[in-house]
Tab-separated table of C-alpha atoms and ligand atoms in Angstrom:
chain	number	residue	atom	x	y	z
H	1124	UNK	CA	-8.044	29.231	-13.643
H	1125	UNK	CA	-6.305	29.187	-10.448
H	1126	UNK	CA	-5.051	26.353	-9.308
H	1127	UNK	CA	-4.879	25.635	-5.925
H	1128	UNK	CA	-1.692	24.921	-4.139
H	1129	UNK	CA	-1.389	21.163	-2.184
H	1130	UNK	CA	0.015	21.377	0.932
H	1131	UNK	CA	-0.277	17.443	2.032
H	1132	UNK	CA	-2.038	15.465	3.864
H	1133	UNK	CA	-2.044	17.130	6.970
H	1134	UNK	CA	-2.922	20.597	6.402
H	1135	UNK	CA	-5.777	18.817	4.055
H	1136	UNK	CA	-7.287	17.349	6.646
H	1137	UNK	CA	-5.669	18.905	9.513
H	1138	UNK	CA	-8.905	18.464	11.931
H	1139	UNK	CA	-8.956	15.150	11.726
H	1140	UNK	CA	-5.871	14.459	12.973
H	1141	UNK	CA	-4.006	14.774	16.315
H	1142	UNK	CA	-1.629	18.464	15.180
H	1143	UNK	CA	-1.959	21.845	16.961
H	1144	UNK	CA	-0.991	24.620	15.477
H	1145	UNK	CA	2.629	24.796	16.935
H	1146	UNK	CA	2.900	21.022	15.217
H	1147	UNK	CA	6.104	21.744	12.933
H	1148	UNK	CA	4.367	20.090	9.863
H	1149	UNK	CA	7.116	17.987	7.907
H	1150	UNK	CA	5.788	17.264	3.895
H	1151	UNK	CA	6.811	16.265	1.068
H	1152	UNK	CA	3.373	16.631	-0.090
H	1153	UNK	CA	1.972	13.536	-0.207
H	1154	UNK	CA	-1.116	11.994	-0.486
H	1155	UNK	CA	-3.948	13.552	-3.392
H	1156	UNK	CA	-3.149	10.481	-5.522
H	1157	UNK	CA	-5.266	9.324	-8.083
H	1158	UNK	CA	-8.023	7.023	-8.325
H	1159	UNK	CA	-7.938	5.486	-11.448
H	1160	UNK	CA	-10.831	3.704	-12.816
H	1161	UNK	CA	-9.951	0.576	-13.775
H	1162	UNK	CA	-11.952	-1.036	-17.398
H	1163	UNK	CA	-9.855	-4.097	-17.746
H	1164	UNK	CA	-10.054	-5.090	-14.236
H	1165	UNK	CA	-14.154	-4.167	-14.038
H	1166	UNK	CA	-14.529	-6.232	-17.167
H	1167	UNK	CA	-12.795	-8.952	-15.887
H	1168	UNK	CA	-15.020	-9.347	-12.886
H	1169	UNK	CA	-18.216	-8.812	-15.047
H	1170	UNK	CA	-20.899	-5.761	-16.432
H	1171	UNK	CA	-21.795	-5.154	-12.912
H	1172	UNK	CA	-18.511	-4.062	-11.321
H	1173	UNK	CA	-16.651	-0.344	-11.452
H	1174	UNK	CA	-13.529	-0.924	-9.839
H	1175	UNK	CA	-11.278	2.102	-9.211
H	1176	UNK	CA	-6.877	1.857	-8.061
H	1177	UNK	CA	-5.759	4.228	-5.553
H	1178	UNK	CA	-2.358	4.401	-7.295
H	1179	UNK	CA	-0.490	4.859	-3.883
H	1180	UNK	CA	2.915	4.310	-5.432
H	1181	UNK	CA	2.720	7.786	-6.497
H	1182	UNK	CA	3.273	9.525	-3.354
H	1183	UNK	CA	6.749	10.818	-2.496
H	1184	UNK	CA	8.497	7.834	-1.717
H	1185	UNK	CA	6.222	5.966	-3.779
H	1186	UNK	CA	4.251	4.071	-1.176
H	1187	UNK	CA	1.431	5.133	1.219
H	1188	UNK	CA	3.796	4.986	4.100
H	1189	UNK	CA	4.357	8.529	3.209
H	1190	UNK	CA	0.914	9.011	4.341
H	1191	UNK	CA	1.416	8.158	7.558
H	1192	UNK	CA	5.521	8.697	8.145
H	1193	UNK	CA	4.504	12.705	7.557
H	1194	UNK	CA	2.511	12.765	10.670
H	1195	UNK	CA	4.391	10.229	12.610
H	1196	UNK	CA	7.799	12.460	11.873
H	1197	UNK	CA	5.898	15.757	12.958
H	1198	UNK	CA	4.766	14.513	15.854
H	1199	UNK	CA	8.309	13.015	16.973
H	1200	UNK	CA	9.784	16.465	15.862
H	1201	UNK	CA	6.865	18.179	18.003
H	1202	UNK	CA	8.045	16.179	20.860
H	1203	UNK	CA	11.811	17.308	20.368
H	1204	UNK	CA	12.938	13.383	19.531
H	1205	UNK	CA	16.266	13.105	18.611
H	1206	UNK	CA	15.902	10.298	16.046
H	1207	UNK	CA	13.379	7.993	14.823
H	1208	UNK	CA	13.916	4.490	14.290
H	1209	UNK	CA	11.796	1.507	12.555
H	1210	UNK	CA	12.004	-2.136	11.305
H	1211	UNK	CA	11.189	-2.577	7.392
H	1212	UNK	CA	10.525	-4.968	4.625
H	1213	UNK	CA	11.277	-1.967	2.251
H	1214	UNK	CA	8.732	0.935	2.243
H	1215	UNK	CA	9.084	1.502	5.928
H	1216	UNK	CA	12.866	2.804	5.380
H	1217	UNK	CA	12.227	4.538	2.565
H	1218	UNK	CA	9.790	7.048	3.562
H	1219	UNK	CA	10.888	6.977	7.225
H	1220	UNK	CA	14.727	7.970	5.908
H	1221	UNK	CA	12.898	11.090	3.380
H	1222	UNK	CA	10.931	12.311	6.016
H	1223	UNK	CA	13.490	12.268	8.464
H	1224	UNK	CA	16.149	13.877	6.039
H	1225	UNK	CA	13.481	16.424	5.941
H	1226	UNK	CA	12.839	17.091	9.381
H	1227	UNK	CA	16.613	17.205	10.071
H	1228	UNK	CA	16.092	13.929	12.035
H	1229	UNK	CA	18.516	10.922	12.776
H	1230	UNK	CA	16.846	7.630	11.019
H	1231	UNK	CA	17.814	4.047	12.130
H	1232	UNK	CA	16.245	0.962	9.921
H	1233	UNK	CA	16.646	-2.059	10.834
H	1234	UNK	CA	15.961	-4.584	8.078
H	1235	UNK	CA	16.275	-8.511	7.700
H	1236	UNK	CA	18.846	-9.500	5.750
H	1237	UNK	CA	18.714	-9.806	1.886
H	1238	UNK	CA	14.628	-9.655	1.862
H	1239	UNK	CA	14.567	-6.111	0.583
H	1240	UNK	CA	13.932	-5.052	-2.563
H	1241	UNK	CA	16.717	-2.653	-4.304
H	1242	UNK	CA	14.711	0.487	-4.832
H	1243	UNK	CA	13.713	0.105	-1.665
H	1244	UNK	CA	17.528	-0.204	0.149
H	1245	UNK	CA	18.809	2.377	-2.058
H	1246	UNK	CA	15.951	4.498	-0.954
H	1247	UNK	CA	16.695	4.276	2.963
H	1248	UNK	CA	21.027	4.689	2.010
H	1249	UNK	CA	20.217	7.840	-0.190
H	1250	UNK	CA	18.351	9.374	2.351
H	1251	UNK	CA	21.339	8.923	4.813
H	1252	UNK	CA	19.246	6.325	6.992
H	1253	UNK	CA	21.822	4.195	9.195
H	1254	UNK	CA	20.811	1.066	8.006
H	1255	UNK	CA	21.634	-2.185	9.931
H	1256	UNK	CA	20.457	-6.040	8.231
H	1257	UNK	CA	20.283	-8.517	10.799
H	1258	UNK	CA	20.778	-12.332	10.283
H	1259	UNK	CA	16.396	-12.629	11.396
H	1260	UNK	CA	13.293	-11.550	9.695
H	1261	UNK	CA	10.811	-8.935	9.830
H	1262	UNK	CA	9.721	-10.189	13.216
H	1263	UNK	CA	12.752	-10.212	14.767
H	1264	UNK	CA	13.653	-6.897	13.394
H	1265	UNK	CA	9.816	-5.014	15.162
H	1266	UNK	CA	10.905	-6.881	18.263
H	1267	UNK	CA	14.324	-5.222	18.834
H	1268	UNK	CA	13.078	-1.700	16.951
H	1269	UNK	CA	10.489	-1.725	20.024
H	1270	UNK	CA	12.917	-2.296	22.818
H	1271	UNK	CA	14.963	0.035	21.697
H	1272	UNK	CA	12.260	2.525	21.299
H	1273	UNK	CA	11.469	2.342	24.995
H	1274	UNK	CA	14.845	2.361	26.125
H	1275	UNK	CA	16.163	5.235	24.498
H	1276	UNK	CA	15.455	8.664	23.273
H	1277	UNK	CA	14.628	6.883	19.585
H	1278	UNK	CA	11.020	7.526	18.086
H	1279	UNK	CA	9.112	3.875	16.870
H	1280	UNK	CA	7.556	4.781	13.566
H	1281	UNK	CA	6.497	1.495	12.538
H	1282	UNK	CA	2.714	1.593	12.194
H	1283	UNK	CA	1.997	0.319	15.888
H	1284	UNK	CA	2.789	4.038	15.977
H	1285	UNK	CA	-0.972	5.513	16.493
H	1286	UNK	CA	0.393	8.692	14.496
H	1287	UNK	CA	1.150	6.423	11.466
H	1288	UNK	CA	-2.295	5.152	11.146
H	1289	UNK	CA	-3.572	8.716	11.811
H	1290	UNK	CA	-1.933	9.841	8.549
H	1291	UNK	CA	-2.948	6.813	6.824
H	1292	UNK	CA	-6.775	7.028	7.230
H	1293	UNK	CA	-6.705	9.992	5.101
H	1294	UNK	CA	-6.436	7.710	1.633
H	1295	UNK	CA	-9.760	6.709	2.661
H	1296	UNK	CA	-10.954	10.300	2.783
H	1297	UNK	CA	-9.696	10.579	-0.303
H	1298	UNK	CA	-11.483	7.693	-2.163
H	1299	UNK	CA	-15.117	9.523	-0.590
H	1300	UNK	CA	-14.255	13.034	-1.491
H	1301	UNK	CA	-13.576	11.687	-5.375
H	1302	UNK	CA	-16.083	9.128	-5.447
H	1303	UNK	CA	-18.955	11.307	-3.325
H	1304	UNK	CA	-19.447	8.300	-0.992
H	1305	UNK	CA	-17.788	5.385	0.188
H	1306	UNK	CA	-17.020	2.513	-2.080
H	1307	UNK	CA	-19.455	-0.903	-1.403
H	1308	UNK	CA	-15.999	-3.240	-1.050
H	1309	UNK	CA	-12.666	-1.670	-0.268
H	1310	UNK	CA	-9.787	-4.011	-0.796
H	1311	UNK	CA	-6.176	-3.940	-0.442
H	1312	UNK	CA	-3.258	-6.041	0.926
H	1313	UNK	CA	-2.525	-6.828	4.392
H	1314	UNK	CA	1.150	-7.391	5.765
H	1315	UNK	CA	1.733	-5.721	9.245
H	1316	UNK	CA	-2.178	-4.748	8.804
H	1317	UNK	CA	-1.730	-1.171	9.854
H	1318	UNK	CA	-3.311	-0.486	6.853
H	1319	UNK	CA	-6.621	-1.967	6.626
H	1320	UNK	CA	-6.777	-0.636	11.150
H	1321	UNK	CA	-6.032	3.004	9.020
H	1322	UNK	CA	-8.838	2.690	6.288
H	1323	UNK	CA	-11.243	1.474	8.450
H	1324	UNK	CA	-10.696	4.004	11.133
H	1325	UNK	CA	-10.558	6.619	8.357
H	1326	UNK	CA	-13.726	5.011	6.809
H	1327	UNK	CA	-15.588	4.819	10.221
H	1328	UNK	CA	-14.621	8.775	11.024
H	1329	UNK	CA	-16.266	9.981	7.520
H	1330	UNK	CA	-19.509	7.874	8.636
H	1331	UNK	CA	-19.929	9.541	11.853
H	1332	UNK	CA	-19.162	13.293	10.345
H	1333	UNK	CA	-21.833	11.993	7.894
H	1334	UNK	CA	-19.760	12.488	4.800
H	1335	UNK	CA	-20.458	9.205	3.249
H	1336	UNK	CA	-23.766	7.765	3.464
H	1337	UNK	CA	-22.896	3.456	4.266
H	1338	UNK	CA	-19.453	2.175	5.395
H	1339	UNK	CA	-17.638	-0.194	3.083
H	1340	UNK	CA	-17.117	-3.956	3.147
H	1341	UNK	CA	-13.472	-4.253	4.027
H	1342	UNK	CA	-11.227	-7.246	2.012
H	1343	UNK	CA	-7.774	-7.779	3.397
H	1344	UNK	CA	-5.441	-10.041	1.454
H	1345	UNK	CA	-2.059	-11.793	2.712
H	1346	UNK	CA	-0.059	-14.090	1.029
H	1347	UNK	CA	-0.785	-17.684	1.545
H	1348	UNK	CA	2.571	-18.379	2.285
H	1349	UNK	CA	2.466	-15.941	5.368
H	1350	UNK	CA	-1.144	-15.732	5.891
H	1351	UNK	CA	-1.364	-15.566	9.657
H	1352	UNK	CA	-4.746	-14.147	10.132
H	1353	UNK	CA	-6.245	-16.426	7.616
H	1354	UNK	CA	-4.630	-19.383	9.389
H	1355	UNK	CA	-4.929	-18.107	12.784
H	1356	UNK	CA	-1.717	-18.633	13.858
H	1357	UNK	CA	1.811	-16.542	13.762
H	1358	UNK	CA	4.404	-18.068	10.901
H	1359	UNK	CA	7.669	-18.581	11.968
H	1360	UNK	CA	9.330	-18.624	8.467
H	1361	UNK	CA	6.954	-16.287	6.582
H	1362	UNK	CA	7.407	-16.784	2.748
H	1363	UNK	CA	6.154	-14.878	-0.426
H	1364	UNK	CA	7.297	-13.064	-3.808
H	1365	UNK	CA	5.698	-10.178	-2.168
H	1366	UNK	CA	8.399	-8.929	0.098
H	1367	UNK	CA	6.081	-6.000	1.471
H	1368	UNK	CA	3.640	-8.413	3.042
H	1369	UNK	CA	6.150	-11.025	4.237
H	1370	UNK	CA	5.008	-10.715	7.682
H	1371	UNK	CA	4.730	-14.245	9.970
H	1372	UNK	CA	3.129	-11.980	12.943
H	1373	UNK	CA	1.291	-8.864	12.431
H	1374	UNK	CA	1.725	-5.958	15.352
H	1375	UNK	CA	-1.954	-4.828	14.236
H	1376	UNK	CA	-3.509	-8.356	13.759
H	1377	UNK	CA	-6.354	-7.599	16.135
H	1378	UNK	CA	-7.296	-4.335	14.544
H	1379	UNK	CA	-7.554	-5.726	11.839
H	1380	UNK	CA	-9.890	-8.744	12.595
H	1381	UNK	CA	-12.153	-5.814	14.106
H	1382	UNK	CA	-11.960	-4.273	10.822
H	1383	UNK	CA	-13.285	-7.112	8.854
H	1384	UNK	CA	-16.021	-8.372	11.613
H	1385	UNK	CA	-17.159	-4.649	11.867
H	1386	UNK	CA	-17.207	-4.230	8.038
H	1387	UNK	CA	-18.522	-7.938	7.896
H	1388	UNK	CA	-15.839	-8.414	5.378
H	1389	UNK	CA	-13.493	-10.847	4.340
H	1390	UNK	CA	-9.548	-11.500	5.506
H	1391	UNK	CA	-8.166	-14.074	2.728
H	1392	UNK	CA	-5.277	-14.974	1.133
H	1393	UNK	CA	-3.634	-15.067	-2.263
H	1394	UNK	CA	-0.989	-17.165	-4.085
H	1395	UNK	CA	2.251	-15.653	-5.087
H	1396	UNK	CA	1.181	-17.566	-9.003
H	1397	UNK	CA	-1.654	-15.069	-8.462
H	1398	UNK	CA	-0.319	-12.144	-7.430
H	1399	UNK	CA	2.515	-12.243	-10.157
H	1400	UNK	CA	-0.357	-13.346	-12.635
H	1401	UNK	CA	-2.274	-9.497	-11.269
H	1402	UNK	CA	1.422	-7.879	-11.256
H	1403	UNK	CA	1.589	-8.500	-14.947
H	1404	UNK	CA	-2.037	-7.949	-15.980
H	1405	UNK	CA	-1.970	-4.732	-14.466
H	1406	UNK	CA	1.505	-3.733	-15.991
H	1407	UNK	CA	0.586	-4.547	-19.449
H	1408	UNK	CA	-3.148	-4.414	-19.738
H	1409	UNK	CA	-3.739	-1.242	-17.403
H	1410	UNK	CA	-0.790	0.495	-17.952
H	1411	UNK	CA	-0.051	0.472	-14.204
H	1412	UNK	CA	3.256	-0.558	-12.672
H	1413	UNK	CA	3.028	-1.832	-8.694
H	1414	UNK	CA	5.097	-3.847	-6.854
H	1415	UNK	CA	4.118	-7.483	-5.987
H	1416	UNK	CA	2.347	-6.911	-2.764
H	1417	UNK	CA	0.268	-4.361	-4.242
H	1418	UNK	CA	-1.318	-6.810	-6.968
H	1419	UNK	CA	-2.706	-8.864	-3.779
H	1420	UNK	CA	-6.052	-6.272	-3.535
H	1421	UNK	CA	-6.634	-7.160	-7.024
H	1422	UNK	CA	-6.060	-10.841	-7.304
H	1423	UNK	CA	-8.261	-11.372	-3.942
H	1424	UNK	CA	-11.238	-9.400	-6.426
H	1425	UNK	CA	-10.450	-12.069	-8.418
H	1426	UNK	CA	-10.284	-14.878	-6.440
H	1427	UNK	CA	-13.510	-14.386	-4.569
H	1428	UNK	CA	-15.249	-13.238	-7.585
H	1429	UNK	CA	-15.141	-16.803	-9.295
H	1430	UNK	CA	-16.536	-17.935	-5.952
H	1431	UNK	CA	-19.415	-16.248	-6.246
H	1432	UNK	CA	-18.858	-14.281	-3.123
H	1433	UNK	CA	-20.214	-11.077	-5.335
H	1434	UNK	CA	-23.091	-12.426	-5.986
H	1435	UNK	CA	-25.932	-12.014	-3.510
H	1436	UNK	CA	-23.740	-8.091	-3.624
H	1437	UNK	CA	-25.013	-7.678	-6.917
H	1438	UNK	CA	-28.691	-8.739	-6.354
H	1439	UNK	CA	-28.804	-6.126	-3.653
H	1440	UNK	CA	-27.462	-3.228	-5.034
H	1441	UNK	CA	-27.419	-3.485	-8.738
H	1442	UNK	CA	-23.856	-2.305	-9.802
H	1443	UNK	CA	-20.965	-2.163	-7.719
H	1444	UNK	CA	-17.961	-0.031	-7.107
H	1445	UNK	CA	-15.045	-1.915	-5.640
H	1446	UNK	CA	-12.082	0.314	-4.554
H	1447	UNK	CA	-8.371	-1.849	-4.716
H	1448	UNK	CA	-5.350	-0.176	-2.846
H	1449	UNK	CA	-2.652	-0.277	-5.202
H	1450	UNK	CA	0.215	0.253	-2.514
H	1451	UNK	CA	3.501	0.642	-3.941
H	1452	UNK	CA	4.930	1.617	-7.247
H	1453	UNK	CA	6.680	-1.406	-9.083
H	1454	UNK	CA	9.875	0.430	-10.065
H	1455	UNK	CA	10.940	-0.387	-6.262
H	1456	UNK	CA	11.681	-3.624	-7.172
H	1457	UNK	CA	13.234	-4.122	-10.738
H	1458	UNK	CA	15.199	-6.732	-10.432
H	1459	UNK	CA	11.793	-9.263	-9.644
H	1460	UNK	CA	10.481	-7.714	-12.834
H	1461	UNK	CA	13.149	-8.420	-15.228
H	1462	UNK	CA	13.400	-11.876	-13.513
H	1463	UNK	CA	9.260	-12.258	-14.465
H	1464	UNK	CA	9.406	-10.963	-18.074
H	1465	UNK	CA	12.416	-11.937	-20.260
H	1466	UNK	CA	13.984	-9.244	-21.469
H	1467	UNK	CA	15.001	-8.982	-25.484
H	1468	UNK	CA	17.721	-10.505	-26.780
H	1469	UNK	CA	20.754	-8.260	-28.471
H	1470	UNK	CA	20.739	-8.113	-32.665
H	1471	UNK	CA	22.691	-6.273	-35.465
H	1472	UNK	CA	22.576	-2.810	-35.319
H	1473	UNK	CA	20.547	-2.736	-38.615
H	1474	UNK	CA	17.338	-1.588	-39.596
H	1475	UNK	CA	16.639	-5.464	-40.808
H	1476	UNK	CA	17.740	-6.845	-37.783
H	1477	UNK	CA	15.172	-4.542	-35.363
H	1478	UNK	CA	12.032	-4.978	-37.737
H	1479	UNK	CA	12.631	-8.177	-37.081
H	1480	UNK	CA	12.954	-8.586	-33.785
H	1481	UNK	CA	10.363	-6.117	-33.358
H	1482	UNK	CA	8.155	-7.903	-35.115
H	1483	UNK	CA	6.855	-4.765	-36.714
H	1484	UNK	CA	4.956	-6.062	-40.261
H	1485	UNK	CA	6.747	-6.248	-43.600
H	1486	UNK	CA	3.989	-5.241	-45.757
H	1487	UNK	CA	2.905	-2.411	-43.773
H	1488	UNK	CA	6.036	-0.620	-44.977
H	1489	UNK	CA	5.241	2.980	-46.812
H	1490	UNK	CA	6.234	2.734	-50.394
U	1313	PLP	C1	3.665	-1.753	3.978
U	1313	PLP	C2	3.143	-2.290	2.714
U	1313	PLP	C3	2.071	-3.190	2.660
U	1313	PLP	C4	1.423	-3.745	3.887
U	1313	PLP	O1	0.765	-2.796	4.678
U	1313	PLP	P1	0.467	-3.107	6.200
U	1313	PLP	O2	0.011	-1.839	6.772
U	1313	PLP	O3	1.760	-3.579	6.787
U	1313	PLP	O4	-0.565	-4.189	6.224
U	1313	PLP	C5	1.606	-3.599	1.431
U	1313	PLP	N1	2.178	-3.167	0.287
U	1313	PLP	C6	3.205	-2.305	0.297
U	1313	PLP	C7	3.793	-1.881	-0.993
U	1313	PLP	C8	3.720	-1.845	1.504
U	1313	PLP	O5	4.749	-1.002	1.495
């Protein structure tokens, strides 16, 4: 059997997005990740739901930014930039600082101070990303990324970068070419919301090439604690667990109300006590490691499930498939995990000692 060879996301779906042919295409061959099916999580809702994870923390940098940072990075080689620069609550830096080490590009990240998770800073340093913490948050740290971007020679590649969300609408292609149409509810977590703007675009594109037959229901979930769109106001002092979504003032907060009025969806939020509960159950039941803010597409399934929201869903249609983004892999931030789950305690290096601690059964022994 041959196999064929993956050449990422852009040469995949190169004519649906904004490259020539003289666009010097910069991969690390993302995208192609899997969509899992999910029994625990289907179960959990009830007999009538199939709900399948787009394990995004598989990609290169093990986020979806990849997704987008591959076209953003061609582009701003394409146009002869001389570095690109971004603000980041983690993932942003990461991938930006890969795909810049690959395109031979300088990479400044500005990040606020002590809110990012390890993997993530020693991501962005590895890469050789000049990385500068300032004493603010997120919001502060988009603000100053953007003048500087328009002052200087400096590529933005924060999503309000149109190229970002180009790449980023092809996850949604993905989900139809596995699943043969579009899912009835997509739902994943919303932070910046370039995201959900992405999937919907990418969702809406498929429609009107008539590859899927409906459009999905879009669900976007935010933290409560910095749950501006739910609220309807910016947060000042943004809080959550879920350091990816810790965002007090979304750059694509409009997009993504279209996005959920269009879809006739839902924009919600979750509790970090829920989240963490998801983070867990996914880990252990499902065998699937993601980072806090990734658990939020799966505890909002939860959430609106036991308030019936599903219901009149399920008198319509019969069965239905729910897709969850699952948007970063959980090894990015170990430290939160070993904080969450106690780790063992040391014993005698004896084979008595770890039976017991192991709790493996006496009588089971072979005789
Ligand atoms: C960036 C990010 C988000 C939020 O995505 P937005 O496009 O900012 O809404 C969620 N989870 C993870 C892991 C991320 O890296």
């Amino acid at each position: 059997m041959k196999i064929e060879n993956y050449r990422g996301v852009i040469e995949r779906y190169r004519k649906f997005l904004p490259v020539s042919k003289t666009t010097p295409v910069v991969t690390l061959l993302e995208g192609n990740t899997p969509l899992i099916f999910s029994p625990k999580i289907s179960r959990l809702l009830g007999s009538k739901f199939r709900v399948y994870l787009k394990y995004e923390g598989l990609n290169p940098t093990s986020s979806f930014k990849d997704r987008g940072m591959t076209v953003a990075v061609s582009k701003a080689k394409e146009e002869k930039q001389y570095a690109v620069i971004c603000a980041s609550t983690g993932n942003t830096s990461a991938s930006a600082a890969a795909y810049a080490a690959r395109a031979n590009l300088k990479c400044i990240v500005v990040i606020p101070q002590g809110a990012i998770a390890l993997g993530k800073l020693a991501q962005a340093l590895m890469h050789n990303a000049r990385v500068v913490a300032i004493d603010g948050n997120f919001d502060d740290a988009l603000r100053i990324v953007r003048e500087i971007s328009l002052r200087f020679p400096v590529r933005l590649v924060n999503s309000i970068n149109p190229h970002r969300i180009e790449g980023q609408k092809t996850a949604s292609f993905e989900i139809a070419d596995v699943l043969g149409d579009a899912p009835v509810f997509h739902s994943l977590p919303v932070g910046n919301a370039g995201n959900i703007t992405a999937y919907w675009k990418g969702y809406k594109e498929y429609y009107s090439f008539k590859k899927i037959s409906h459009l999905p229901v879009m669900l976007g979930f935010q933290a409560k604690g910095s749950s501006p769109i739910v609220q309807g106001y910016p947060f000042k002092r943004p809080k959550t667990v879920a350091t990816a979504i810790r965002i007090g003032n979304p750059a694509s907060w409009k997009k993504a109300v279209e996005a959920r009025n269009e879809s006739g969806g839902i924009i919600d939020s979750v509790t970090d006590r829920e989240i963490i509960y998801v983070y867990k159950l996914l880990a252990k039941e499902e065998g699937i490691f993601v980072e806090p803010a990734s658990s939020a597409s799966v505890a909002g399934l939860l959430k609106l499930n036991k308030q019936g929201y599903f219901d009149r869903f399920i008198k319509r249609f019969g069965e239905i498939t729910i897709t969850c983004t699952l948007t970063g892999h959980g090894l990015k931030d170990p430290e939160l995990a070993v904080k969450k789950i106690k780790p063992p305690g040391v014993v005698k290096p004896t084979l008595e000692a770890v039976v017991k601690k192991s709790r493996i059964n006496r009588e089971d022994a072979v005789p």
